[in-house]
PDB file of C-alpha atoms in Angstrom:
ATOM      1  CA  MET A   1     143.959 104.120 104.624  1.00 41.00           C
ATOM      2  CA  THR A   2     141.956 102.267 101.875  1.00 49.00           C
ATOM      3  CA  VAL A   3     138.520 101.212 103.007  1.00 54.00           C
ATOM      4  CA  SER A   4     137.409  97.736 101.940  1.00 70.00           C
ATOM      5  CA  GLN A   5     135.003  98.229  99.160  1.00 86.00           C
ATOM      6  CA  PRO A   6     131.848  96.130  99.636  1.00 91.00           C
ATOM      7  CA  LEU A   7     130.938  95.892  96.095  1.00 93.00           C
ATOM      8  CA  ARG A   8     134.109  94.055  95.140  1.00 93.00           C
ATOM      9  CA  ARG A   9     133.186  90.658  96.583  1.00 92.00           C
ATOM     10  CA  PRO A  10     129.749  90.335  94.992  1.00 93.00           C
ATOM     11  CA  VAL A  11     131.306  91.397  91.694  1.00 95.00           C
ATOM     12  CA  LYS A  12     133.768  88.699  91.877  1.00 95.00           C
ATOM     13  CA  GLN A  13     131.282  86.189  92.719  1.00 95.00           C
ATOM     14  CA  LEU A  14     129.162  86.982  89.774  1.00 96.00           C
ATOM     15  CA  LEU A  15     132.112  86.742  87.538  1.00 96.00           C
ATOM     16  CA  ARG A  16     132.915  83.397  88.907  1.00 96.00           C
ATOM     17  CA  ALA A  17     129.317  82.345  88.332  1.00 95.00           C
ATOM     18  CA  LEU A  18     129.382  83.571  84.673  1.00 94.00           C
ATOM     19  CA  SER A  19     132.775  81.819  84.038  1.00 94.00           C
ATOM     20  CA  ARG A  20     131.372  78.511  85.639  1.00 95.00           C
ATOM     21  CA  HIS A  21     127.992  78.327  84.075  1.00 95.00           C
ATOM     22  CA  LEU A  22     128.288  79.866  80.499  1.00 92.00           C
ATOM     23  CA  PRO A  23     130.436  77.162  79.026  1.00 92.00           C
ATOM     24  CA  ARG A  24     127.962  74.423  80.069  1.00 92.00           C
ATOM     25  CA  ALA A  25     125.090  76.575  79.009  1.00 90.00           C
ATOM     26  CA  LEU A  26     126.492  76.736  75.535  1.00 87.00           C
ATOM     27  CA  GLU A  27     126.861  72.916  75.476  1.00 89.00           C
ATOM     28  CA  GLY A  28     123.049  72.730  75.942  1.00 87.00           C
ATOM     29  CA  GLU A  29     122.758  72.244  79.755  1.00 91.00           C
ATOM     30  CA  ILE A  30     119.442  73.732  81.018  1.00 90.00           C
ATOM     31  CA  GLU A  31     120.438  74.787  84.641  1.00 93.00           C
ATOM     32  CA  PRO A  32     123.761  76.479  83.946  1.00 93.00           C
ATOM     33  CA  LEU A  33     121.973  78.557  81.354  1.00 93.00           C
ATOM     34  CA  HIS A  34     119.409  79.673  83.989  1.00 93.00           C
ATOM     35  CA  LYS A  35     122.073  80.436  86.552  1.00 95.00           C
ATOM     36  CA  GLY A  36     124.171  82.282  84.020  1.00 94.00           C
ATOM     37  CA  ARG A  37     121.165  84.369  82.999  1.00 94.00           C
ATOM     38  CA  VAL A  38     120.489  85.095  86.671  1.00 94.00           C
ATOM     39  CA  ALA A  39     123.957  86.350  86.942  1.00 95.00           C
ATOM     40  CA  THR A  40     123.583  88.702  84.140  1.00 95.00           C
ATOM     41  CA  ARG A  41     120.494  90.143  85.876  1.00 94.00           C
ATOM     42  CA  ARG A  42     122.369  90.717  89.198  1.00 95.00           C
ATOM     43  CA  LEU A  43     125.284  92.336  87.346  1.00 96.00           C
ATOM     44  CA  ARG A  44     122.866  94.688  85.666  1.00 95.00           C
ATOM     45  CA  GLU A  45     121.863  95.920  89.335  1.00 95.00           C
ATOM     46  CA  ILE A  46     125.436  96.123  90.639  1.00 96.00           C
ATOM     47  CA  LEU A  47     127.303  97.595  87.814  1.00 96.00           C
ATOM     48  CA  PRO A  48     125.655 100.950  87.865  1.00 95.00           C
ATOM     49  CA  LEU A  49     126.853 101.226  91.380  1.00 95.00           C
ATOM     50  CA  CYS A  50     130.411 100.274  90.443  1.00 95.00           C
ATOM     51  CA  ALA A  51     130.294 103.147  87.861  1.00 94.00           C
ATOM     52  CA  CYS A  52     130.203 105.629  90.774  1.00 92.00           C
ATOM     53  CA  GLU A  53     133.568 104.064  92.028  1.00 92.00           C
ATOM     54  CA  VAL A  54     135.432 103.035  88.968  1.00 91.00           C
ATOM     55  CA  PRO A  55     136.636 105.632  86.494  1.00 84.00           C
ATOM     56  CA  GLY A  56     136.915 105.708  82.773  1.00 82.00           C
ATOM     57  CA  GLY A  57     133.717 104.140  81.761  1.00 91.00           C
ATOM     58  CA  LEU A  58     134.826 100.526  82.427  1.00 93.00           C
ATOM     59  CA  ALA A  59     131.640  99.513  84.389  1.00 95.00           C
ATOM     60  CA  ASN A  60     129.335 101.003  81.816  1.00 94.00           C
ATOM     61  CA  ARG A  61     131.180  99.145  79.119  1.00 94.00           C
ATOM     62  CA  ALA A  62     130.703  95.888  81.018  1.00 95.00           C
ATOM     63  CA  LEU A  63     127.098  96.795  81.714  1.00 95.00           C
ATOM     64  CA  ARG A  64     126.513  97.183  78.077  1.00 94.00           C
ATOM     65  CA  ARG A  65     127.911  93.767  77.359  1.00 94.00           C
ATOM     66  CA  VAL A  66     125.996  92.210  80.183  1.00 95.00           C
ATOM     67  CA  ARG A  67     122.704  93.426  78.864  1.00 94.00           C
ATOM     68  CA  ARG A  68     123.509  91.959  75.415  1.00 93.00           C
ATOM     69  CA  LEU A  69     124.412  88.555  76.856  1.00 93.00           C
ATOM     70  CA  GLY A  70     121.294  88.431  79.037  1.00 92.00           C
ATOM     71  CA  LYS A  71     119.149  89.130  76.029  1.00 91.00           C
ATOM     72  CA  VAL A  72     120.828  86.453  73.985  1.00 90.00           C
ATOM     73  CA  LEU A  73     120.309  83.799  76.636  1.00 91.00           C
ATOM     74  CA  GLY A  74     116.637  84.784  77.306  1.00 89.00           C
ATOM     75  CA  ASP A  75     114.833  83.134  74.355  1.00 87.00           C
ATOM     76  CA  VAL A  76     116.293  79.772  74.972  1.00 90.00           C
ATOM     77  CA  ARG A  77     115.551  79.930  78.743  1.00 90.00           C
ATOM     78  CA  GLU A  78     111.852  80.650  78.058  1.00 89.00           C
ATOM     79  CA  ILE A  79     111.612  77.552  75.923  1.00 91.00           C
ATOM     80  CA  ASP A  80     113.467  75.380  78.667  1.00 91.00           C
ATOM     81  CA  VAL A  81     110.753  76.668  81.182  1.00 92.00           C
ATOM     82  CA  SER A  82     108.016  75.797  78.768  1.00 91.00           C
ATOM     83  CA  ILE A  83     109.431  72.368  78.283  1.00 91.00           C
ATOM     84  CA  GLY A  84     109.463  71.749  81.979  1.00 91.00           C
ATOM     85  CA  VAL A  85     105.723  73.007  82.462  1.00 90.00           C
ATOM     86  CA  ALA A  86     104.636  70.929  79.385  1.00 89.00           C
ATOM     87  CA  GLU A  87     106.104  67.860  81.045  1.00 89.00           C
ATOM     88  CA  GLU A  88     104.296  68.545  84.303  1.00 88.00           C
ATOM     89  CA  ILE A  89     100.960  68.914  82.374  1.00 86.00           C
ATOM     90  CA  ILE A  90     101.560  65.887  80.288  1.00 85.00           C
ATOM     91  CA  GLN A  91     102.434  63.658  83.377  1.00 85.00           C
ATOM     92  CA  ALA A  92      99.320  64.837  84.951  1.00 83.00           C
ATOM     93  CA  GLY A  93      97.228  63.502  82.261  1.00 79.00           C
ATOM     94  CA  SER A  94      95.888  66.748  80.681  1.00 72.00           C
ATOM     95  CA  PHE A  95      96.984  65.636  77.169  1.00 72.00           C
ATOM     96  CA  ASP A  96      96.470  62.526  75.328  1.00 75.00           C
ATOM     97  CA  THR A  97      99.550  60.553  74.397  1.00 77.00           C
ATOM     98  CA  ALA A  98      99.735  61.509  70.748  1.00 82.00           C
ATOM     99  CA  ALA A  99      99.184  65.260  71.538  1.00 80.00           C
ATOM    100  CA  GLY A 100     101.710  65.076  74.217  1.00 83.00           C
ATOM    101  CA  ARG A 101     104.441  63.671  72.062  1.00 85.00           C
ATOM    102  CA  CYS A 102     103.610  66.187  69.398  1.00 87.00           C
ATOM    103  CA  LEU A 103     103.841  69.129  71.803  1.00 86.00           C
ATOM    104  CA  GLN A 104     107.105  67.858  73.041  1.00 87.00           C
ATOM    105  CA  GLN A 105     108.671  67.459  69.708  1.00 90.00           C
ATOM    106  CA  HIS A 106     107.639  71.002  68.798  1.00 89.00           C
ATOM    107  CA  LEU A 107     109.142  72.307  72.068  1.00 91.00           C
ATOM    108  CA  GLN A 108     112.315  70.478  71.401  1.00 91.00           C
ATOM    109  CA  ASP A 109     112.564  71.765  67.735  1.00 91.00           C
ATOM    110  CA  GLN A 110     111.769  75.327  69.055  1.00 89.00           C
ATOM    111  CA  ARG A 111     114.669  74.914  71.580  1.00 90.00           C
ATOM    112  CA  GLN A 112     117.057  73.829  68.883  1.00 92.00           C
ATOM    113  CA  GLU A 113     116.207  76.642  66.526  1.00 91.00           C
ATOM    114  CA  GLN A 114     116.515  79.178  69.487  1.00 90.00           C
ATOM    115  CA  ARG A 115     119.932  77.675  70.662  1.00 91.00           C
ATOM    116  CA  GLU A 116     121.260  77.833  67.145  1.00 91.00           C
ATOM    117  CA  ARG A 117     120.268  81.539  67.115  1.00 90.00           C
ATOM    118  CA  MET A 118     121.999  82.034  70.329  1.00 90.00           C
ATOM    119  CA  LEU A 119     125.110  80.611  69.379  1.00 89.00           C
ATOM    120  CA  ASP A 120     125.090  82.671  66.268  1.00 88.00           C
ATOM    121  CA  ARG A 121     124.544  85.896  68.196  1.00 87.00           C
ATOM    122  CA  LEU A 122     127.139  85.028  70.841  1.00 85.00           C
ATOM    123  CA  SER A 123     129.726  84.889  68.031  1.00 80.00           C
ATOM    124  CA  SER A 124     129.419  88.699  67.861  1.00 80.00           C
ATOM    125  CA  LEU A 125     129.652  89.042  71.589  1.00 82.00           C
ATOM    126  CA  ASN A 126     132.993  88.398  72.914  1.00 84.00           C
ATOM    127  CA  VAL A 127     132.395  86.833  76.334  1.00 87.00           C
ATOM    128  CA  CYS A 128     136.180  86.882  77.190  1.00 90.00           C
ATOM    129  CA  LYS A 129     136.150  90.605  76.846  1.00 92.00           C
ATOM    130  CA  LEU A 130     133.145  90.836  79.325  1.00 93.00           C
ATOM    131  CA  GLU A 131     134.948  88.508  81.745  1.00 94.00           C
ATOM    132  CA  ARG A 132     138.020  90.592  81.424  1.00 95.00           C
ATOM    133  CA  ASP A 133     136.098  93.880  81.910  1.00 95.00           C
ATOM    134  CA  LEU A 134     134.512  92.388  85.105  1.00 96.00           C
ATOM    135  CA  ALA A 135     137.835  91.294  86.472  1.00 96.00           C
ATOM    136  CA  ASP A 136     139.159  94.862  85.838  1.00 96.00           C
ATOM    137  CA  VAL A 137     136.156  96.405  87.595  1.00 96.00           C
ATOM    138  CA  ALA A 138     136.766  94.083  90.576  1.00 95.00           C
ATOM    139  CA  ARG A 139     140.444  94.836  90.572  1.00 94.00           C
ATOM    140  CA  VAL A 140     139.984  98.594  90.628  1.00 93.00           C
ATOM    141  CA  LEU A 141     137.289  98.409  93.310  1.00 92.00           C
ATOM    142  CA  GLY A 142     139.986  96.581  95.435  1.00 89.00           C
ATOM    143  CA  ILE A 143     142.669  99.279  95.132  1.00 88.00           C
ATOM    144  CA  ARG A 144     140.667 102.506  95.166  1.00 79.00           C
ATOM    145  CA  GLN A 145     139.404 104.183  98.263  1.00 77.00           C
ATOM    146  CA  GLN A 146     135.522 104.267  98.058  1.00 75.00           C
ATOM    147  CA  THR A 147     133.849 107.568  97.609  1.00 80.00           C
ATOM    148  CA  GLY A 148     130.470 106.471  99.016  1.00 83.00           C
ATOM    149  CA  GLY A 149     128.766 107.609  95.761  1.00 90.00           C
ATOM    150  CA  TRP A 150     127.610 104.061  95.265  1.00 94.00           C
ATOM    151  CA  VAL A 151     125.820 104.126  98.569  1.00 93.00           C
ATOM    152  CA  GLN A 152     123.828 107.136  97.389  1.00 94.00           C
ATOM    153  CA  MET A 153     123.121 105.598  94.077  1.00 94.00           C
ATOM    154  CA  LEU A 154     121.843 102.358  95.770  1.00 95.00           C
ATOM    155  CA  ALA A 155     119.359 104.443  97.740  1.00 95.00           C
ATOM    156  CA  VAL A 156     118.060 106.098  94.598  1.00 95.00           C
ATOM    157  CA  ARG A 157     117.746 102.756  93.028  1.00 95.00           C
ATOM    158  CA  MET A 158     115.853 101.268  95.830  1.00 96.00           C
ATOM    159  CA  ASP A 159     113.332 104.195  95.831  1.00 97.00           C
ATOM    160  CA  ARG A 160     112.994 104.049  92.055  1.00 96.00           C
ATOM    161  CA  ARG A 161     112.530 100.210  92.033  1.00 96.00           C
ATOM    162  CA  SER A 162     109.850 100.458  94.925  1.00 97.00           C
ATOM    163  CA  ALA A 163     108.010 103.221  92.808  1.00 98.00           C
ATOM    164  CA  GLY A 164     108.315 101.060  89.747  1.00 97.00           C
ATOM    165  CA  VAL A 165     106.553  98.210  91.476  1.00 97.00           C
ATOM    166  CA  GLN A 166     103.731 100.406  92.709  1.00 97.00           C
ATOM    167  CA  ARG A 167     103.254 101.991  89.404  1.00 97.00           C
ATOM    168  CA  ALA A 168     103.206  98.591  87.570  1.00 97.00           C
ATOM    169  CA  ILE A 169     100.657  97.403  90.073  1.00 96.00           C
ATOM    170  CA  GLY A 170      98.433 100.404  89.540  1.00 96.00           C
ATOM    171  CA  GLU A 171      98.627 100.018  85.739  1.00 95.00           C
ATOM    172  CA  ALA A 172      97.846  96.334  86.006  1.00 94.00           C
ATOM    173  CA  GLY A 173      94.265  97.154  87.484  1.00 91.00           C
ATOM    174  CA  SER A 174      91.791  94.676  88.728  1.00 88.00           C
ATOM    175  CA  LEU A 175      91.280  92.731  85.436  1.00 88.00           C
ATOM    176  CA  TYR A 176      93.813  90.138  84.356  1.00 89.00           C
ATOM    177  CA  VAL A 177      95.806  91.443  81.316  1.00 91.00           C
ATOM    178  CA  SER A 178      98.875  89.241  80.834  1.00 89.00           C
ATOM    179  CA  ASP A 179     101.280  91.872  79.569  1.00 92.00           C
ATOM    180  CA  ARG A 180     100.429  94.117  82.528  1.00 94.00           C
ATOM    181  CA  VAL A 181     100.946  91.262  85.012  1.00 93.00           C
ATOM    182  CA  HIS A 182     104.158  90.449  83.500  1.00 93.00           C
ATOM    183  CA  ARG A 183     105.325  93.979  83.945  1.00 95.00           C
ATOM    184  CA  VAL A 184     104.527  93.730  87.631  1.00 96.00           C
ATOM    185  CA  ARG A 185     106.624  90.436  87.812  1.00 95.00           C
ATOM    186  CA  ILE A 186     109.646  92.156  86.253  1.00 95.00           C
ATOM    187  CA  ALA A 187     109.305  95.214  88.409  1.00 96.00           C
ATOM    188  CA  ILE A 188     109.275  92.935  91.610  1.00 97.00           C
ATOM    189  CA  LYS A 189     112.335  91.039  90.325  1.00 95.00           C
ATOM    190  CA  LYS A 190     114.335  94.320  89.856  1.00 95.00           C
ATOM    191  CA  LEU A 191     113.162  95.582  93.369  1.00 96.00           C
ATOM    192  CA  ARG A 192     114.243  91.996  94.732  1.00 96.00           C
ATOM    193  CA  TYR A 193     117.734  92.161  93.261  1.00 96.00           C
ATOM    194  CA  THR A 194     118.379  95.650  94.417  1.00 96.00           C
ATOM    195  CA  LEU A 195     117.222  94.800  97.969  1.00 96.00           C
ATOM    196  CA  GLU A 196     119.340  91.693  97.966  1.00 95.00           C
ATOM    197  CA  LEU A 197     122.312  93.947  96.971  1.00 94.00           C
ATOM    198  CA  ALA A 198     121.518  96.258  99.775  1.00 94.00           C
ATOM    199  CA  ARG A 199     121.517  93.321 102.272  1.00 94.00           C
ATOM    200  CA  ASP A 200     124.762  91.788 100.871  1.00 90.00           C
ATOM    201  CA  THR A 201     126.612  94.989 101.158  1.00 89.00           C
ATOM    202  CA  GLY A 202     125.358  95.565 104.692  1.00 89.00           C
ATOM    203  CA  LYS A 203     123.435  98.729 103.908  1.00 90.00           C
ATOM    204  CA  ALA A 204     119.958  97.547 104.832  1.00 90.00           C
ATOM    205  CA  ARG A 205     118.087  94.743 106.518  1.00 92.00           C
ATOM    206  CA  THR A 206     115.989  93.420 103.782  1.00 93.00           C
ATOM    207  CA  ARG A 207     115.650  89.742 104.350  1.00 93.00           C
ATOM    208  CA  GLU A 208     111.882  89.593 105.093  1.00 95.00           C
ATOM    209  CA  ALA A 209     111.123  91.934 102.173  1.00 95.00           C
ATOM    210  CA  VAL A 210     113.204  89.776  99.819  1.00 96.00           C
ATOM    211  CA  ARG A 211     111.525  86.621 101.018  1.00 96.00           C
ATOM    212  CA  GLU A 212     107.916  88.155 100.308  1.00 96.00           C
ATOM    213  CA  LEU A 213     108.920  89.520  96.983  1.00 96.00           C
ATOM    214  CA  LYS A 214     110.278  85.965  95.999  1.00 95.00           C
ATOM    215  CA  GLU A 215     106.856  84.461  96.925  1.00 96.00           C
ATOM    216  CA  THR A 216     105.000  87.025  94.836  1.00 95.00           C
ATOM    217  CA  GLN A 217     107.445  86.440  91.995  1.00 95.00           C
ATOM    218  CA  LYS A 218     106.961  82.848  92.113  1.00 94.00           C
ATOM    219  CA  VAL A 219     103.194  83.104  91.630  1.00 94.00           C
ATOM    220  CA  LEU A 220     103.433  85.680  88.874  1.00 94.00           C
ATOM    221  CA  GLY A 221     106.152  83.682  87.290  1.00 93.00           C
ATOM    222  CA  ARG A 222     103.982  80.573  87.194  1.00 92.00           C
ATOM    223  CA  LEU A 223     101.397  82.664  85.268  1.00 92.00           C
ATOM    224  CA  HIS A 224     103.812  83.919  82.850  1.00 91.00           C
ATOM    225  CA  ASP A 225     105.182  80.397  82.058  1.00 91.00           C
ATOM    226  CA  LEU A 226     101.662  79.181  81.343  1.00 90.00           C
ATOM    227  CA  GLU A 227     101.164  82.042  79.119  1.00 90.00           C
ATOM    228  CA  VAL A 228     104.325  81.433  77.217  1.00 88.00           C
ATOM    229  CA  LEU A 229     103.450  77.653  76.881  1.00 89.00           C
ATOM    230  CA  GLY A 230     100.023  78.593  75.688  1.00 87.00           C
ATOM    231  CA  ARG A 231     101.522  80.853  72.854  1.00 85.00           C
ATOM    232  CA  LEU A 232     103.691  77.921  71.798  1.00 84.00           C
ATOM    233  CA  ILE A 233     100.807  75.460  71.794  1.00 84.00           C
ATOM    234  CA  GLN A 234      98.852  78.181  69.552  1.00 83.00           C
ATOM    235  CA  ASP A 235     101.856  78.460  67.246  1.00 76.00           C
ATOM    236  CA  LEU A 236     101.675  74.589  67.012  1.00 76.00           C
ATOM    237  CA  THR A 237      98.082  74.487  66.324  1.00 69.00           C
ATOM    238  CA  VAL A 238      98.356  77.139  63.524  1.00 58.00           C
ATOM    239  CA  SER A 239     101.216  75.459  61.786  1.00 57.00           C
ATOM    240  CA  THR A 240      99.161  72.171  61.962  1.00 54.00           C
ATOM    241  CA  ASP A 241      96.307  73.788  60.511  1.00 51.00           C
ATOM    242  CA  ASP A 242      98.431  75.286  57.550  1.00 53.00           C
ATOM    243  CA  ALA A 243     100.014  71.862  56.775  1.00 53.00           C
ATOM    244  CA  ASP A 244      96.373  70.397  56.630  1.00 53.00           C
ATOM    245  CA  ASP A 245      95.554  73.064  53.994  1.00 52.00           C
TER     246      ASP A 245
END
């Protein structure tokens, strides 16, 4: 008797999310791009588990394509966040009117540049093949009896992600260094996705831990967003000074 494979449902859900959000993201919509990128991050957590159950390197091939897609979407997403943060600051009256308009135009120009670069890079990444690979992974998960290897891999990854958070916090130290704090945020995000996967597959009760990680991630994410915006403002200042010369 074939035992129902708990990984199949989340893989199908993430495939549907990519298929739904990616076309709208490529048309320039902000929220679908964000949701599409989140789907790639979640797929990066689940596909190594699928590789324990799916033969022939299919899951690993899908993982390589997912990583490339997430990287391509990342630069535009950072600009989108910076535009939102800048609008908040401008509305709060922290910029004079002329400076605010100049910053907004600079950010929109940067977004257009990054978006053109994204579309160019996506031309070499066949998204249809990625969707086909993910559909094949889900199909194979549905017809093969699970080995249980994925459960062991999940436990290993939970331990590894937890250790990664502890290590990143230790390396961050007591003084604020943006790169180190950002690494803490990334480690927390990876642990959160792994714990959510454990929860969704019924292998661990992680709801409270996930909630606390989300709160911490939100605070560190805000710091990172301000850092990114600060660098963009610095680029604008440098380019303006060069133009004056």
